[in-house]
PDB file of C-alpha atoms in Angstrom:
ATOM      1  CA  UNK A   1      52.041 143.316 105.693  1.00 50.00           C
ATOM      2  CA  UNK A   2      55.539 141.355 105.040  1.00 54.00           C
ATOM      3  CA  UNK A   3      55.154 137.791 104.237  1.00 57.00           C
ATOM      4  CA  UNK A   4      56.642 135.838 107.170  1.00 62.00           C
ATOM      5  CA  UNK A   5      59.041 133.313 106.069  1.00 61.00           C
ATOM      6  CA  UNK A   6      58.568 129.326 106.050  1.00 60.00           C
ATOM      7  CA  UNK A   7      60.539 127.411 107.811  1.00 61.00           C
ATOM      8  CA  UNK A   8      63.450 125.304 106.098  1.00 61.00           C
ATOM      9  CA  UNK A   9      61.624 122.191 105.375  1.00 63.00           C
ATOM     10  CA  UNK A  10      64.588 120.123 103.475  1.00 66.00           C
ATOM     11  CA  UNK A  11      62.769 120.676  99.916  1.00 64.00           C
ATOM     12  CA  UNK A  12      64.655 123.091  97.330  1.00 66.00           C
ATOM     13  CA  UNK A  13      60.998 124.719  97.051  1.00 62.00           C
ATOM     14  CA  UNK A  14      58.422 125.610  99.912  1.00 60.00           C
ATOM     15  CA  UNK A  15      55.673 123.522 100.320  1.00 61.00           C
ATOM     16  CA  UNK A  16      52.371 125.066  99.738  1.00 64.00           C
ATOM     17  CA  UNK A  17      49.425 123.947 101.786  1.00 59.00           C
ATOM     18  CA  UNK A  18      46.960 124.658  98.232  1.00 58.00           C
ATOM     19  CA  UNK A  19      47.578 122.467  95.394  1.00 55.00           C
ATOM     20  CA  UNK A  20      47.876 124.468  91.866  1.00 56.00           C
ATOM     21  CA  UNK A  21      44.089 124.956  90.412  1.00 55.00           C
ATOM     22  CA  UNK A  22      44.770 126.509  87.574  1.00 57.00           C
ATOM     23  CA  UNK A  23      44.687 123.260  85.244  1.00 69.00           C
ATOM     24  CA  UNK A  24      42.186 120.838  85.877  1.00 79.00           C
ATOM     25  CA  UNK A  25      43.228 117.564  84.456  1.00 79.00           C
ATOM     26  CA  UNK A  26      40.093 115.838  83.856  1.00 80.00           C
ATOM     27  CA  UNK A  27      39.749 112.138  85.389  1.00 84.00           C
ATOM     28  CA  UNK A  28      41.105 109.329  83.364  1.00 86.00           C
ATOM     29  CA  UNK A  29      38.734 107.001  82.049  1.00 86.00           C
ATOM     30  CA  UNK A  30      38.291 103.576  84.081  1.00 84.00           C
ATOM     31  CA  UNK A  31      40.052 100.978  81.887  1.00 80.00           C
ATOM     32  CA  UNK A  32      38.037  98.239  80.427  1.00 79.00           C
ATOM     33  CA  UNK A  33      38.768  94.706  81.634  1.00 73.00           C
ATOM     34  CA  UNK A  34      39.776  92.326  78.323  1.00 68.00           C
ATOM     35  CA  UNK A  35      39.260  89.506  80.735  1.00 69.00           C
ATOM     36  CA  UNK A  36      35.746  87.694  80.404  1.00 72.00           C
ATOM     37  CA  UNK A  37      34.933  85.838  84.196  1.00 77.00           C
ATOM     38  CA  UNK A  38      33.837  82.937  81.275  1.00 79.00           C
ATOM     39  CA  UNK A  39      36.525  80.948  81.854  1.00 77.00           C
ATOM     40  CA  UNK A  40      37.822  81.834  78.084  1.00 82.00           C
ATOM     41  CA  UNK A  41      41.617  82.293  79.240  1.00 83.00           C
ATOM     42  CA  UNK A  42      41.974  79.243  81.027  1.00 86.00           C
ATOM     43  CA  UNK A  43      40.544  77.447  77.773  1.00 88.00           C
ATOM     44  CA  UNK A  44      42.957  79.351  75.944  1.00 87.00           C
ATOM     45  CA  UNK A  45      46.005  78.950  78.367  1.00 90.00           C
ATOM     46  CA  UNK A  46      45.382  75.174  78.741  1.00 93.00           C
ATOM     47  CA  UNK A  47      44.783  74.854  74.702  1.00 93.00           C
ATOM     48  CA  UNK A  48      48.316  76.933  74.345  1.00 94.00           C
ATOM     49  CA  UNK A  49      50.235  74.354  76.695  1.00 96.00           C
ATOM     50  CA  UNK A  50      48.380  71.059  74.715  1.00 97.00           C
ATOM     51  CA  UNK A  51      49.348  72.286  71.898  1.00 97.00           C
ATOM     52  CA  UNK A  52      53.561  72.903  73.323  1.00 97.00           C
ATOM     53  CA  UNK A  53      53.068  69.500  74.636  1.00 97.00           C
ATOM     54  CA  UNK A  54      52.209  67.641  71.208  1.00 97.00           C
ATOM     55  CA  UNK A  55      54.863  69.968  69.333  1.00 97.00           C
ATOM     56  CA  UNK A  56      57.251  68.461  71.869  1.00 97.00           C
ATOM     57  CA  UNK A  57      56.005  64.525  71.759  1.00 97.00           C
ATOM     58  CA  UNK A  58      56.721  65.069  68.080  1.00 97.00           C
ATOM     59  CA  UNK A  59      59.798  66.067  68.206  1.00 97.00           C
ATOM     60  CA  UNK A  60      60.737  63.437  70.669  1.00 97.00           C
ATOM     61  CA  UNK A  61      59.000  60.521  68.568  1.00 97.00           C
ATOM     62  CA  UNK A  62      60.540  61.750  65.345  1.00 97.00           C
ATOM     63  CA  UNK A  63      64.028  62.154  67.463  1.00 96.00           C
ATOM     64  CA  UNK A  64      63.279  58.413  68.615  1.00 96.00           C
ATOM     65  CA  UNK A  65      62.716  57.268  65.190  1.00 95.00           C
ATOM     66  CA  UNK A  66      66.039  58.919  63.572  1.00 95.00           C
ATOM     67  CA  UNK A  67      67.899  57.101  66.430  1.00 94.00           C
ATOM     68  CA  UNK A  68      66.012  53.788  65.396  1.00 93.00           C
ATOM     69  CA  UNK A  69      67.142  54.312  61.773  1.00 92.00           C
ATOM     70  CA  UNK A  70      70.621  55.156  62.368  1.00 90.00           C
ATOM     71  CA  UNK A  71      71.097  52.158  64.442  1.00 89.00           C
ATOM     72  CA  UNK A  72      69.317  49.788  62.051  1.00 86.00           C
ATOM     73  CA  UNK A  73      71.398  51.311  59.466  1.00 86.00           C
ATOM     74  CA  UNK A  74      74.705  50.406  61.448  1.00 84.00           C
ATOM     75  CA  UNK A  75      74.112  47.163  62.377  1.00 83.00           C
ATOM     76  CA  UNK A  76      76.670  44.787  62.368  1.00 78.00           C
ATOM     77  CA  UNK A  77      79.360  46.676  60.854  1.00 73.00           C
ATOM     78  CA  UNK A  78      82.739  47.503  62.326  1.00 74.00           C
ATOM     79  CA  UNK A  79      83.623  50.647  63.464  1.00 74.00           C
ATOM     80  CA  UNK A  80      85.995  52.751  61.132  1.00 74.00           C
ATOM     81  CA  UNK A  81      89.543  52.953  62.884  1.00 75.00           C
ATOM     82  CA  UNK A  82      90.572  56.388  63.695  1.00 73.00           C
ATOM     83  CA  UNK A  83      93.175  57.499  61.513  1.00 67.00           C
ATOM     84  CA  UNK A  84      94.454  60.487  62.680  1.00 64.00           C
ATOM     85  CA  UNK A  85      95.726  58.125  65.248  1.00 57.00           C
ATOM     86  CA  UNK A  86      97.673  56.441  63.129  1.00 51.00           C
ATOM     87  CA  UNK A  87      98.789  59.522  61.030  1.00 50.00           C
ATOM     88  CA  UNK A  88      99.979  61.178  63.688  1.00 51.00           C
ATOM     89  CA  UNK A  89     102.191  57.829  65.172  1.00 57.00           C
ATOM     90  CA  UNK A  90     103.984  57.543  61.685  1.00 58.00           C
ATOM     91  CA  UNK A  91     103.111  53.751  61.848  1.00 62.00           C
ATOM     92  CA  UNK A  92     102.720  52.481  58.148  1.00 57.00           C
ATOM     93  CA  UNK A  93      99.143  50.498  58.000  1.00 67.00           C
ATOM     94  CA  UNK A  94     101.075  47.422  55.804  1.00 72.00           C
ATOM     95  CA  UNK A  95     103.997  45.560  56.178  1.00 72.00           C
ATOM     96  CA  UNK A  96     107.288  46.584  54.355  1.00 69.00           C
ATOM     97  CA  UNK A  97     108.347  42.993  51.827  1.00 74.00           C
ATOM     98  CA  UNK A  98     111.916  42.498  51.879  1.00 71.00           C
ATOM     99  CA  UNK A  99     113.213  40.754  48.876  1.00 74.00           C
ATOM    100  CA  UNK A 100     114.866  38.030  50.207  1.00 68.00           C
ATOM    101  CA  UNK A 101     118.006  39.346  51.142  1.00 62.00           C
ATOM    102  CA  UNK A 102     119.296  38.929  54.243  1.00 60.00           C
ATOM    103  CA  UNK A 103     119.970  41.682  56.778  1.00 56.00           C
TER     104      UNK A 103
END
């Protein structure tokens, strides 16, 4: 008896109807759940996000207090002139003295 042939089914190999029995893979093991239903990640999550949002009131209040200080620190003082301004004119910064002669 000839073996009829399958029709053309789009596939590069023919489609068999009986899956391959010769291996048996045996069933994979049902994963454990890390999870607790004790409410233990929330307590964790939330003590993770107090913790980000002291770190960053720190940093703010200790950004806060530099600004304090350097402002304290500059009080009432002039501000330096810029002198690449005045390099870059060719202005002198004093007045040239004559000696008395006339022009």
């Amino acid at each position: 008896m000839a073996a009829s042939p399958q029709p053309y089914s789009g596939y590069a190999f023919p489609i068999t109807a009986t899956p391959c029995t010769s291996s048996k893979v045996p069933p994979k093991p049902k994963p454990v759940n890390v999870f607790s239903n004790d409410g233990s990640f929330l307590e964790r999550f939330q003590r993770s996000r107090k913790e980000e949002e002291d770190k960053r009131k720190a940093e703010e209040a200790l950004a806060r207090q530099r600004q304090f200080d350097e402002r304290f620190r500059k009080r009432g003082k002039r501000q330096q002139p810029d002198t690449s301004s005045i390099v870059t004119q060719g202005k002198p910064t004093k007045k040239v003295k004559f000696d008395g002669a006339p022009l």
